[in-house]
Coordinates of C-alpha atoms in Angstrom, one line a residue:
M1 CA -0.1 0.1 0.2
N2 CA 2.6 2.8 0.3
L3 CA 4.4 2.1 -2.1
I4 CA 1.6 1.6 -4.8
T5 CA -0.4 4.2 -4.2
P6 CA 1.6 7.2 -4.9
T7 CA 3.4 5.5 -7.5
I8 CA 0.2 4.8 -9.2
T9 CA -1.5 8.4 -8.4
L10 CA 2.2 10.0 -9.4
A11 CA 1.8 7.6 -12.7
I12 CA -1.8 9.2 -13.5
F13 CA -0.8 12.9 -13.1
L14 CA 2.1 12.2 -15.7
S15 CA 0.0 9.8 -18.6
L16 CA -2.5 13.2 -18.2
L17 CA -0.1 16.0 -18.7
V18 CA 1.7 13.7 -21.5
S19 CA -1.6 13.3 -23.2
I20 CA -2.1 16.9 -23.6
S21 CA 1.5 17.3 -24.5
Q22 CA 0.1 14.7 -28.4
T23 CA -1.0 16.6 -31.3
K24 CA -3.9 14.0 -31.8
M25 CA -6.5 13.6 -29.2
C26 CA -8.0 10.3 -30.5
Q27 CA -5.7 8.3 -28.2
A28 CA -7.5 10.3 -25.1
K29 CA -10.7 8.0 -24.0
N30 CA -8.4 4.8 -24.2
N31 CA -5.6 6.3 -22.4
L32 CA -8.3 7.5 -19.6
M33 CA -10.3 3.8 -19.7
L34 CA -6.7 2.7 -18.8
L35 CA -5.8 5.3 -16.0
F36 CA -9.1 4.9 -14.8
T37 CA -8.4 0.8 -14.2
L38 CA -5.2 2.1 -12.4
S39 CA -6.3 4.1 -10.1
L40 CA -8.6 0.9 -9.0
V41 CA -6.5 -0.6 -7.6
P42 CA -5.6 1.2 -5.1
V43 CA -8.8 1.1 -3.7
N44 CA -8.9 -1.4 -2.4
P45 CA -6.0 -1.6 0.4
L46 CA -7.4 1.7 1.6
L47 CA -11.9 0.3 1.8
N48 CA -9.8 -2.3 4.7
N49 CA -7.6 -0.8 6.5
H50 CA -7.9 3.3 5.7
K51 CA -4.6 4.8 5.7
E52 CA -3.9 7.7 4.8
I53 CA -0.3 8.8 2.6
T54 CA 1.1 12.6 2.5
L55 CA 3.9 13.1 0.0
S56 CA 5.9 15.7 -0.2
S57 CA 8.9 17.0 -2.2
S58 CA 11.9 18.8 -0.7
P59 CA 10.7 23.2 -0.7
L60 CA 10.7 24.7 -3.6
I61 CA 10.7 28.0 -1.9
I62 CA 11.9 28.4 0.9
T63 CA 10.8 32.0 2.9
T64 CA 11.8 33.0 6.8
T65 CA 8.7 31.2 8.2
E66 CA 7.6 28.5 6.3
N67 CA 8.7 26.5 3.5
I68 CA 6.7 26.3 0.1
N69 CA 6.7 22.4 -1.4
I70 CA 4.9 19.3 -3.2
S71 CA 2.9 17.7 -1.6
I72 CA -0.2 15.2 -1.7
T73 CA -2.1 13.9 0.3
L74 CA -4.0 10.3 0.1
D75 CA -6.4 9.6 1.8
T76 CA -10.8 7.7 1.8
L77 CA -11.5 11.7 -0.4
S78 CA -8.4 11.4 -3.2
L79 CA -8.7 8.0 -3.7
M80 CA -12.4 7.6 -3.6
F81 CA -13.0 10.4 -6.2
L82 CA -10.2 9.6 -8.6
P83 CA -11.6 6.9 -10.3
I84 CA -14.6 8.3 -10.4
A85 CA -13.6 11.9 -11.7
L86 CA -11.2 9.5 -14.4
F87 CA -14.1 7.0 -15.0
I88 CA -16.4 10.3 -15.6
T89 CA -13.6 12.5 -17.7
W90 CA -13.4 9.0 -19.9
S91 CA -17.3 8.5 -20.4
I92 CA -17.0 12.0 -21.7
T93 CA -14.4 12.2 -23.8
E94 CA -15.7 9.3 -25.9
F95 CA -19.5 11.1 -26.2
S96 CA -17.4 13.9 -27.1
S97 CA -16.3 12.0 -29.8
W98 CA -18.9 12.2 -31.6
Y99 CA -20.6 15.1 -30.5
M100 CA -17.7 17.4 -30.9
Y101 CA -17.3 15.2 -34.2
T102 CA -17.2 18.5 -36.9
D103 CA -15.7 21.4 -35.2
P104 CA -12.8 22.4 -36.1
H105 CA -10.5 22.1 -33.3
Y106 CA -11.5 19.1 -31.6
N107 CA -8.0 18.3 -30.4
K108 CA -8.0 21.4 -28.8
F109 CA -11.4 21.1 -27.1
I110 CA -10.7 17.6 -25.6
K111 CA -6.6 19.5 -24.2
Y112 CA -9.1 22.0 -22.2
L113 CA -11.0 18.6 -20.7
L114 CA -8.3 17.2 -20.1
I115 CA -6.4 19.8 -18.7
F116 CA -10.1 20.5 -16.5
L117 CA -9.7 17.3 -15.0
I118 CA -6.0 17.6 -14.1
T119 CA -7.4 20.9 -12.3
M120 CA -9.5 19.2 -10.0
L121 CA -7.5 16.2 -9.3
V122 CA -5.1 19.6 -8.4
I123 CA -7.7 20.1 -5.6
I124 CA -8.8 16.8 -4.2
T125 CA -5.1 15.2 -3.5
A126 CA -3.5 19.4 -2.7
N127 CA -2.2 19.0 0.7
N128 CA -1.7 22.4 1.3
M129 CA -4.0 25.5 0.4
Y130 CA -1.1 27.5 -2.7
Q131 CA -1.8 23.8 -3.7
L132 CA -5.5 23.6 -3.3
F133 CA -5.4 27.8 -4.4
I134 CA -3.6 26.6 -7.9
G135 CA -6.4 24.1 -8.5
W136 CA -8.6 26.2 -7.6
E137 CA -8.2 28.7 -10.0
G138 CA -7.5 26.2 -13.0
V139 CA -10.7 24.8 -12.4
G140 CA -12.7 28.6 -12.9
I141 CA -9.8 29.1 -16.2
M142 CA -11.3 26.3 -17.3
S143 CA -14.6 26.4 -17.0
F144 CA -14.7 29.9 -18.5
L145 CA -13.0 29.4 -21.7
L146 CA -15.0 25.4 -22.1
I147 CA -18.5 27.6 -21.1
G148 CA -17.4 30.3 -23.7
W149 CA -16.0 27.5 -26.6
W150 CA -18.9 28.7 -29.0
S151 CA -17.2 33.0 -29.0
G152 CA -19.5 33.9 -31.3
R153 CA -22.6 34.1 -30.0
Q154 CA -23.0 37.1 -27.8
D155 CA -25.3 35.0 -24.8
T156 CA -22.2 32.6 -24.7
N157 CA -19.2 35.0 -23.5
T158 CA -22.2 36.7 -21.0
A159 CA -22.4 33.2 -19.5
A160 CA -18.5 32.3 -20.0
L161 CA -17.6 36.0 -17.6
Q162 CA -20.7 35.3 -15.5
A163 CA -18.8 32.4 -14.4
I164 CA -15.4 33.4 -13.8
I165 CA -17.2 37.1 -12.0
Y166 CA -19.4 35.0 -9.6
N167 CA -16.1 32.9 -8.6
R168 CA -14.2 35.7 -8.6
I169 CA -16.9 37.5 -5.6
G170 CA -16.4 33.1 -3.4
D171 CA -12.9 33.3 -4.3
V172 CA -11.9 36.5 -2.2
G173 CA -13.3 34.0 0.4
L174 CA -10.2 31.4 -0.6
I175 CA -7.7 34.5 -0.2
M176 CA -8.5 35.7 2.8
T177 CA -9.0 31.9 4.4
T178 CA -5.4 31.4 2.8
L179 CA -4.1 35.0 4.3
W180 CA -5.2 34.4 7.6
L181 CA -3.9 30.9 8.1
M182 CA -0.7 32.3 6.4
T183 CA -0.1 34.8 9.3
S184 CA -2.0 33.5 12.5
S185 CA -1.9 28.6 11.5
S186 CA -1.0 26.5 9.1
M187 CA -0.9 25.8 5.2
N188 CA 0.2 22.7 5.5
M189 CA -3.7 20.9 6.6
Q190 CA -2.3 17.8 8.8
E191 CA -0.4 20.7 10.6
L192 CA -4.1 23.1 9.9
L193 CA -6.8 20.6 10.7
I194 CA -4.4 19.8 15.2
Q195 CA -5.1 22.9 15.6
H196 CA -9.3 22.9 15.3
E197 CA -10.0 24.1 18.5
T198 CA -8.6 27.7 18.0
T199 CA -9.9 28.0 14.7
S200 CA -11.3 32.5 14.3
V201 CA -14.5 32.8 12.4
I202 CA -13.0 34.5 9.7
P203 CA -11.0 31.2 7.8
T204 CA -14.0 29.9 8.6
M205 CA -16.3 32.7 6.7
G206 CA -13.9 32.6 3.9
L207 CA -14.2 28.7 3.3
L208 CA -18.5 29.3 3.4
A209 CA -17.6 32.3 0.8
A210 CA -15.7 30.3 -1.6
A211 CA -17.9 27.4 -1.4
M212 CA -20.5 28.8 -1.8
G213 CA -19.4 30.7 -5.1
K214 CA -18.2 27.4 -6.0
S215 CA -21.1 25.3 -5.2
A216 CA -23.1 28.0 -6.4
Q217 CA -25.2 28.1 -3.5
F218 CA -28.0 31.1 -3.4
G219 CA -26.7 34.6 -4.1
L220 CA -24.2 33.4 -5.8
H221 CA -26.3 30.8 -8.1
P222 CA -26.8 32.5 -11.2
W223 CA -24.1 31.3 -13.1
L224 CA -24.4 27.9 -13.9
P225 CA -28.0 28.0 -15.5
S226 CA -26.1 31.1 -17.9
A227 CA -23.5 28.1 -18.3
M228 CA -25.9 26.0 -20.1
E229 CA -24.7 27.7 -23.2
G230 CA -21.3 26.1 -23.8
P231 CA -21.2 22.6 -25.1
T232 CA -23.2 19.5 -23.5
P233 CA -20.0 17.6 -22.7
V234 CA -18.5 20.6 -20.7
S235 CA -22.2 21.3 -19.2
A236 CA -21.9 17.3 -18.8
L237 CA -18.1 17.5 -16.8
L238 CA -18.9 20.8 -14.7
H239 CA -21.7 19.2 -13.0
S240 CA -20.3 16.2 -12.4
S241 CA -17.2 15.7 -11.4
T242 CA -15.0 19.1 -10.9
M243 CA -15.9 22.8 -10.9
V244 CA -19.4 22.9 -8.5
V245 CA -18.8 20.0 -7.0
A246 CA -15.5 21.2 -6.0
G247 CA -17.1 23.8 -3.1
V248 CA -18.7 21.2 -1.5
F249 CA -15.4 19.0 -1.5
L250 CA -13.0 22.1 0.0
L251 CA -15.5 22.3 2.7
I252 CA -16.0 17.9 3.9
R253 CA -12.0 18.2 3.5
L254 CA -11.5 21.1 6.4
H255 CA -14.6 19.9 8.6
P256 CA -12.9 19.9 10.9
V257 CA -11.7 23.8 10.9
L258 CA -16.0 24.3 11.0
Y259 CA -17.6 21.9 12.6
N260 CA -17.3 23.9 16.6
N261 CA -18.5 26.9 15.2
K262 CA -21.8 27.0 15.6
T263 CA -22.2 30.0 13.5
M264 CA -20.8 28.5 10.2
M265 CA -22.6 25.1 10.4
T266 CA -25.9 27.5 11.1
I267 CA -25.6 29.2 8.4
S268 CA -24.4 26.4 5.9
L269 CA -27.0 24.9 7.1
I270 CA -29.9 27.8 6.0
V271 CA -28.2 28.4 3.0
G272 CA -27.8 24.9 1.4
G273 CA -31.9 24.3 3.0
T274 CA -32.6 27.6 0.1
T275 CA -30.2 26.7 -2.7
T276 CA -32.4 23.6 -2.4
M277 CA -36.2 24.4 -2.2
F278 CA -35.3 27.3 -4.5
A279 CA -33.2 25.7 -7.6
A280 CA -36.0 23.4 -7.3
A281 CA -38.9 25.2 -7.4
A282 CA -36.9 26.9 -10.1
A283 CA -36.0 23.7 -12.4
S284 CA -40.6 23.2 -12.4
T285 CA -41.2 26.6 -14.0
H286 CA -38.5 25.9 -16.6
L287 CA -38.9 24.4 -20.5
D288 CA -35.4 24.1 -21.4
I289 CA -34.3 20.5 -20.9
K290 CA -30.3 21.6 -20.1
K291 CA -31.5 24.5 -18.0
I292 CA -33.9 22.0 -15.7
I293 CA -31.1 20.1 -14.9
A294 CA -28.6 22.3 -14.4
L295 CA -30.7 24.2 -11.6
S296 CA -31.5 20.1 -11.1
T297 CA -27.4 20.6 -9.9
T298 CA -27.6 23.5 -8.2
S299 CA -30.6 21.4 -5.2
Q300 CA -28.3 19.0 -5.3
L301 CA -25.2 20.5 -4.3
G302 CA -28.2 22.6 -1.5
L303 CA -28.6 19.3 -0.3
M304 CA -24.8 18.7 0.0
M305 CA -24.1 21.9 1.7
T306 CA -27.0 21.3 4.0
M307 CA -24.9 17.9 5.1
V308 CA -22.3 19.6 5.9
G309 CA -24.1 21.9 7.7
L310 CA -25.7 19.0 10.1
N311 CA -21.5 17.7 11.1
Q312 CA -22.3 14.7 8.3
P313 CA -20.0 15.2 5.7
T314 CA -19.2 11.8 5.3
L315 CA -23.1 11.1 3.8
A316 CA -22.7 14.4 1.9
F317 CA -19.8 12.8 -0.2
L318 CA -21.4 9.6 -1.0
H319 CA -24.2 12.2 -2.4
M320 CA -21.6 14.1 -4.4
I321 CA -20.3 10.7 -5.9
T322 CA -23.4 8.9 -7.0
H323 CA -24.5 12.8 -8.1
S324 CA -21.7 12.9 -10.0
F325 CA -22.7 9.2 -12.5
F326 CA -26.3 10.1 -12.9
K327 CA -25.4 13.8 -13.0
A328 CA -23.0 13.1 -16.5
L329 CA -25.7 10.8 -17.6
L330 CA -28.8 13.1 -17.8
F331 CA -26.7 16.1 -19.4
L332 CA -25.0 13.5 -22.2
C333 CA -29.0 12.0 -22.8
S334 CA -30.0 15.5 -23.6
G335 CA -26.8 16.7 -25.7
S336 CA -27.8 13.8 -28.0
F337 CA -32.1 14.7 -28.0
I338 CA -30.6 18.5 -29.0
H339 CA -28.2 17.1 -31.0
N340 CA -30.7 14.3 -33.2
L341 CA -33.0 17.4 -32.5
N342 CA -31.6 20.4 -35.0
N343 CA -30.8 22.5 -31.9
E344 CA -34.4 22.3 -30.2
Q345 CA -33.4 22.2 -26.4
D346 CA -37.2 23.3 -25.1
V347 CA -38.8 19.9 -24.0
R348 CA -42.1 21.5 -25.6
K349 CA -41.0 20.5 -29.1
M350 CA -39.4 17.1 -28.0
G351 CA -42.0 14.1 -27.6
G352 CA -42.2 10.5 -28.7
L353 CA -38.0 10.4 -28.4
L354 CA -38.4 7.4 -27.0
K355 CA -39.8 5.3 -30.2
T356 CA -37.1 6.8 -32.2
S357 CA -34.2 6.5 -29.4
P358 CA -35.0 4.1 -27.8
M359 CA -31.7 3.6 -25.8
T360 CA -31.1 7.1 -25.5
S361 CA -34.4 7.4 -24.3
S362 CA -34.4 4.0 -21.4
F363 CA -30.7 5.6 -20.1
L364 CA -32.4 9.4 -19.8
I365 CA -35.3 7.1 -17.2
T366 CA -32.5 5.1 -15.0
A367 CA -31.0 8.7 -14.2
N368 CA -34.1 10.9 -13.8
L369 CA -35.3 8.0 -11.4
S370 CA -32.3 8.2 -9.1
L371 CA -31.8 11.8 -9.4
M372 CA -35.3 11.3 -7.8
G373 CA -33.7 8.2 -5.4
M374 CA -36.1 5.4 -6.6
P375 CA -35.1 2.3 -4.1
F376 CA -32.4 0.1 -5.1
L377 CA -31.0 2.8 -8.0
S378 CA -27.4 4.6 -6.4
G379 CA -29.6 8.3 -5.9
F380 CA -31.6 6.4 -3.2
Y381 CA -28.9 5.2 -1.2
S382 CA -27.5 8.6 -0.8
K383 CA -30.7 10.3 -0.6
D384 CA -32.4 8.4 1.5
T385 CA -30.3 8.3 3.7
I386 CA -29.4 12.1 4.0
I387 CA -33.4 12.5 4.6
E388 CA -33.7 10.1 7.0
T389 CA -30.5 11.3 9.1
M390 CA -32.3 15.0 9.1
T391 CA -35.9 13.5 10.2
N392 CA -33.4 11.6 13.1
S393 CA -31.6 14.4 14.1
Y394 CA -32.3 17.6 15.9
T395 CA -31.5 20.5 13.2
N396 CA -34.7 23.0 12.9
S397 CA -37.6 21.8 11.3
W398 CA -37.2 24.2 8.8
T399 CA -34.2 23.3 7.0
L400 CA -36.1 19.7 7.0
T401 CA -39.2 21.0 6.0
M402 CA -37.3 22.8 2.6
T403 CA -35.9 19.5 1.5
L404 CA -38.8 17.7 2.0
I405 CA -40.5 20.4 -0.9
A406 CA -37.5 20.6 -2.4
T407 CA -37.6 15.9 -3.4
V408 CA -41.5 16.6 -4.2
L409 CA -39.8 19.0 -6.7
S410 CA -37.3 17.9 -8.0
A411 CA -39.4 13.9 -8.9
L412 CA -41.8 16.9 -10.4
Y413 CA -39.5 18.7 -13.0
S414 CA -38.2 15.0 -13.2
T415 CA -40.8 13.4 -14.3
Q416 CA -42.2 16.2 -16.2
I417 CA -38.9 16.0 -18.8
I418 CA -38.9 11.8 -18.9
L419 CA -43.5 12.1 -19.8
T420 CA -42.3 15.0 -22.0
A421 CA -40.0 14.7 -23.9
L422 CA -40.3 10.7 -24.2
T423 CA -43.5 10.0 -24.5
G424 CA -47.0 11.2 -27.2
Y425 CA -46.0 12.7 -30.9
T426 CA -43.1 14.0 -32.1
R427 CA -43.4 17.8 -32.6
I428 CA -40.8 19.1 -34.2
S429 CA -39.4 17.1 -37.6
H430 CA -35.3 16.2 -36.6
N431 CA -33.1 13.6 -38.4
T432 CA -32.0 10.5 -36.3
H433 CA -29.0 9.6 -36.3
T434 CA -28.8 5.8 -36.1
E435 CA -27.2 5.1 -32.1
T436 CA -23.8 4.1 -32.7
K437 CA -21.1 2.6 -30.7
N438 CA -20.0 5.9 -29.8
I439 CA -23.7 7.1 -27.9
W440 CA -23.9 5.0 -26.2
H441 CA -21.0 3.0 -25.1
P442 CA -20.1 6.3 -22.8
L443 CA -24.1 6.1 -21.8
A444 CA -24.3 2.0 -21.1
R445 CA -21.4 2.8 -18.5
L446 CA -22.7 5.9 -16.5
T447 CA -26.0 3.7 -16.5
T448 CA -24.6 0.9 -15.1
A449 CA -23.1 3.0 -12.9
S450 CA -26.1 4.6 -12.0
I451 CA -27.5 1.4 -10.5
F452 CA -25.3 -0.4 -9.0
L453 CA -22.7 1.9 -7.1
G454 CA -24.6 2.9 -4.8
M455 CA -25.3 -0.6 -4.0
M456 CA -21.5 -1.2 -4.2
T457 CA -20.7 1.1 -1.7
K458 CA -22.7 0.0 1.0
I459 CA -21.9 -3.6 0.4
S460 CA -17.7 -2.5 1.0
T461 CA -18.5 0.0 3.8
L462 CA -21.2 -0.5 5.8
Q463 CA -20.9 -4.3 6.2
T464 CA -22.0 -3.9 10.4
T465 CA -24.6 -1.1 10.2
T466 CA -26.0 0.3 13.2
N467 CA -30.0 -0.8 13.4
T468 CA -31.2 2.9 13.7
T469 CA -35.0 2.5 15.4
M470 CA -38.4 4.6 13.5
P471 CA -41.3 4.5 13.3
K472 CA -41.8 3.9 9.7
T473 CA -43.8 7.0 8.4
I474 CA -40.1 8.3 9.3
K475 CA -38.5 5.8 7.5
L476 CA -40.7 5.8 4.6
T477 CA -40.6 10.8 4.0
A478 CA -38.2 10.0 1.4
L479 CA -40.0 7.6 -0.5
I480 CA -43.4 9.3 0.3
A481 CA -42.4 13.0 -1.1
T482 CA -40.9 11.0 -4.3
L483 CA -44.1 9.4 -4.6
A484 CA -46.4 12.5 -4.3
G485 CA -44.2 14.2 -6.7
I486 CA -44.8 11.9 -9.8
T487 CA -48.7 12.2 -9.1
L488 CA -48.3 15.8 -9.7
S489 CA -46.9 15.7 -12.0
K490 CA -48.3 13.6 -13.6
D491 CA -51.5 15.4 -13.0
L492 CA -50.1 19.0 -14.4
F493 CA -49.0 16.4 -17.5
Y494 CA -52.2 15.6 -18.6
T495 CA -54.3 18.7 -17.2
S496 CA -51.7 21.3 -19.1
S497 CA -52.3 21.9 -22.6
L498 CA -47.8 21.8 -24.6
S499 CA -49.3 22.8 -28.3
K500 CA -49.4 26.5 -27.2
P501 CA -47.7 28.2 -24.4
Q502 CA -48.8 30.0 -21.9
K503 CA -48.7 32.9 -20.0
S504 CA -46.7 32.4 -17.3
N505 CA -48.7 32.6 -13.7
T506 CA -47.3 35.7 -10.8
F507 CA -45.7 32.0 -9.2
N508 CA -43.6 30.0 -12.7
L509 CA -42.1 34.0 -13.7
F510 CA -41.0 34.6 -10.1
F511 CA -39.0 30.8 -9.6
N512 CA -38.2 31.4 -13.7
Q513 CA -37.4 35.3 -13.8
M514 CA -37.0 37.3 -10.7
A515 CA -35.9 35.1 -8.1
F516 CA -33.1 33.5 -9.8
F517 CA -31.5 36.0 -13.4
T518 CA -33.7 39.1 -13.1
I519 CA -32.9 41.1 -10.1
P520 CA -29.5 39.9 -9.8
H521 CA -28.5 40.6 -13.0
R522 CA -30.8 43.3 -13.8
T523 CA -33.0 45.1 -10.7
M524 CA -28.8 45.1 -8.5
T525 CA -26.9 46.4 -11.4
M526 CA -29.5 49.9 -12.2
S527 CA -30.3 50.5 -8.9
I528 CA -25.9 50.4 -8.6
M529 CA -26.1 52.2 -11.1
K530 CA -27.5 54.5 -10.9
M531 CA -26.6 55.0 -7.1
S532 CA -22.7 55.3 -8.5
Q533 CA -24.4 58.1 -11.6
Q534 CA -25.6 60.1 -9.0
M535 CA -23.4 60.0 -6.6
S536 CA -20.9 60.9 -9.8
T537 CA -22.7 64.0 -10.4
E538 CA -24.6 64.6 -7.4
L539 CA -22.0 64.8 -4.8
I540 CA -18.8 64.8 -6.2
D541 CA -19.9 67.7 -8.8
L542 CA -22.1 69.7 -6.5
W543 CA -21.5 68.7 -3.3
T544 CA -17.5 68.5 -3.3
L545 CA -16.7 71.2 -5.8
E546 CA -18.8 73.5 -4.5
N547 CA -17.0 73.2 -1.0
W548 CA -13.5 72.1 -2.4
G549 CA -13.2 73.6 -5.7
P550 CA -12.8 77.3 -6.3
H551 CA -15.8 78.7 -4.5
G552 CA -14.7 76.6 -2.2
L553 CA -10.9 78.1 -2.3
S554 CA -12.2 81.7 -2.7
N555 CA -14.4 81.3 0.9
T556 CA -11.0 80.1 2.2
L557 CA -9.3 82.8 1.2
K558 CA -11.8 85.5 2.7
P559 CA -10.7 85.6 5.6
I560 CA -6.7 85.2 5.0
I561 CA -7.5 88.4 2.6
H562 CA -9.3 90.6 5.3
M563 CA -7.1 89.7 8.3
S564 CA -3.3 91.3 6.1
T565 CA -5.0 94.1 4.7
Q566 CA -7.7 97.4 5.8
Q567 CA -8.8 97.4 1.6
K568 CA -11.5 94.4 2.0
N569 CA -12.8 95.6 -1.6
M570 CA -16.3 96.2 -0.6
I571 CA -16.8 99.1 -3.7
K572 CA -19.8 100.3 -3.2
N573 CA -20.0 100.5 0.5
Y574 CA -16.6 103.1 -0.1
M575 CA -18.5 105.0 -2.8
T576 CA -21.2 104.8 0.2
T577 CA -19.3 106.3 3.2
F578 CA -16.9 108.9 1.2
I579 CA -21.0 110.6 -0.3
L580 CA -22.6 110.5 3.2
T581 CA -19.0 111.9 4.8
V582 CA -18.8 114.7 2.4
T583 CA -22.8 115.5 2.6
I584 CA -22.6 115.2 5.9
S585 CA -20.0 117.8 5.8
L586 CA -21.0 120.5 3.7
M587 CA -24.3 120.1 5.4
L588 CA -21.9 121.2 8.6
C589 CA -19.9 123.7 6.8
I590 CA -23.5 125.4 5.5
H591 CA -25.2 125.6 8.8
M592 CA -22.1 127.5 11.1
G593 CA -21.7 129.5 7.9

């Protein structure tokens, strides 16, 4: 274990770097397949003895207070997530060879995907804050380049800018934490986690802000639906195993720093509950298939954040793993449909796809059922456990209510996609591509993982489970909520008309536009701009220049002139005094004479 694990990890990093340097990227998927198989080797001894290995180079930069070196940590989190990231990137790369086949810069696209993967691997294996920050910024830059891949479109450029700006707001938090640790604690993860008893509120606030930006929590969320302007393989990679999970991963990795701070735990619980409910409500009102799935990601990330707030980082990590597979699968299936329907993304214009693309449709149904938390699919093992844990904990009932509403709504929008896109009659003329092996091989792999991964995790790590006793109703809460959502969605589908676009009601409009797009991108920006304009014109021009400019200077000079000379430049007063004096003198002379 001591020699094999670090050797394999370093081999994976070096192989990926060599892959990027190649000019032709047709072998990328085979390399990733090989690296995925290699990365499975250390998992077996890890599951048996839970050892942790730290690998450090000699210092690269020597300072008086700290030596900076390359240091990687190989523990449960990094060794479990390494094969998952490789597996998903392998599937997405293979899918891209079909989806991006006509793109003239296909090789560059695959290189970008591989660099994206490397930066994520840097985050999960980083053993000090410097390394983590390099990976963190790398993921942000790569997401900017990949979201803005089709840069000829204005919306795409706006979306890429949104992603980088919102993340930069969150990054301020990480920089603040790093600076605090630099002055008060240590950059090294092990040393930092030992000192968690004396942690101040500043680094915990910084970590929470960083995670909120990167994982698109409520308030810093609008960039995630906008990121759908990028190619579908980018959306799949961005939402499953890189970028958005990096924020939650940061909180899981540094959880010992947070868990003593009750204020931060409460804030992350409230933020998670709000995000989960709002994003699920917004997804229920959207009609763009990619945006529905994107908002569903935000909702699931809120669920992970709630678990971090409940002091259950392991459960958050379990949901992160299971979510990766079915989310990548959902995006790739929707990408397949969009490609076949001449880039049509409106679910109302799809229909009858179960007959024209039967395999992709069955994969999409499996992924949606896993997302809902249907029993014995991988999503069930994490989602059901999360809701059970929350119901049995001493948390406030508000968060639990939000999570249960979100569970109902997630079942609602998942069923909505299935019923609208796959059943009924075809509502658009399309050229049906044959489902070649480039499409169904990666989809079949991800489907297999979405079905069996939860069960395999349960078998491998939870051989001796504790018997938690709870009433039957509480045990079935998650399932009841899911079934309620499915029933509601079915009723809505049969009562609403798809033939003509309906006028949005207030509720739909609020979640669709105001809460998620208009307020942060229109109302807030316009009010800030108007306030800035007023400050620059009224305050600076009329008040500052009036008081401190030429007029103000002349006012300050007057008293000095008065003090230094008898002549006060008041000509009218002088003339009046002179005339009065002469007049009085003349009158006196006449009177005397």
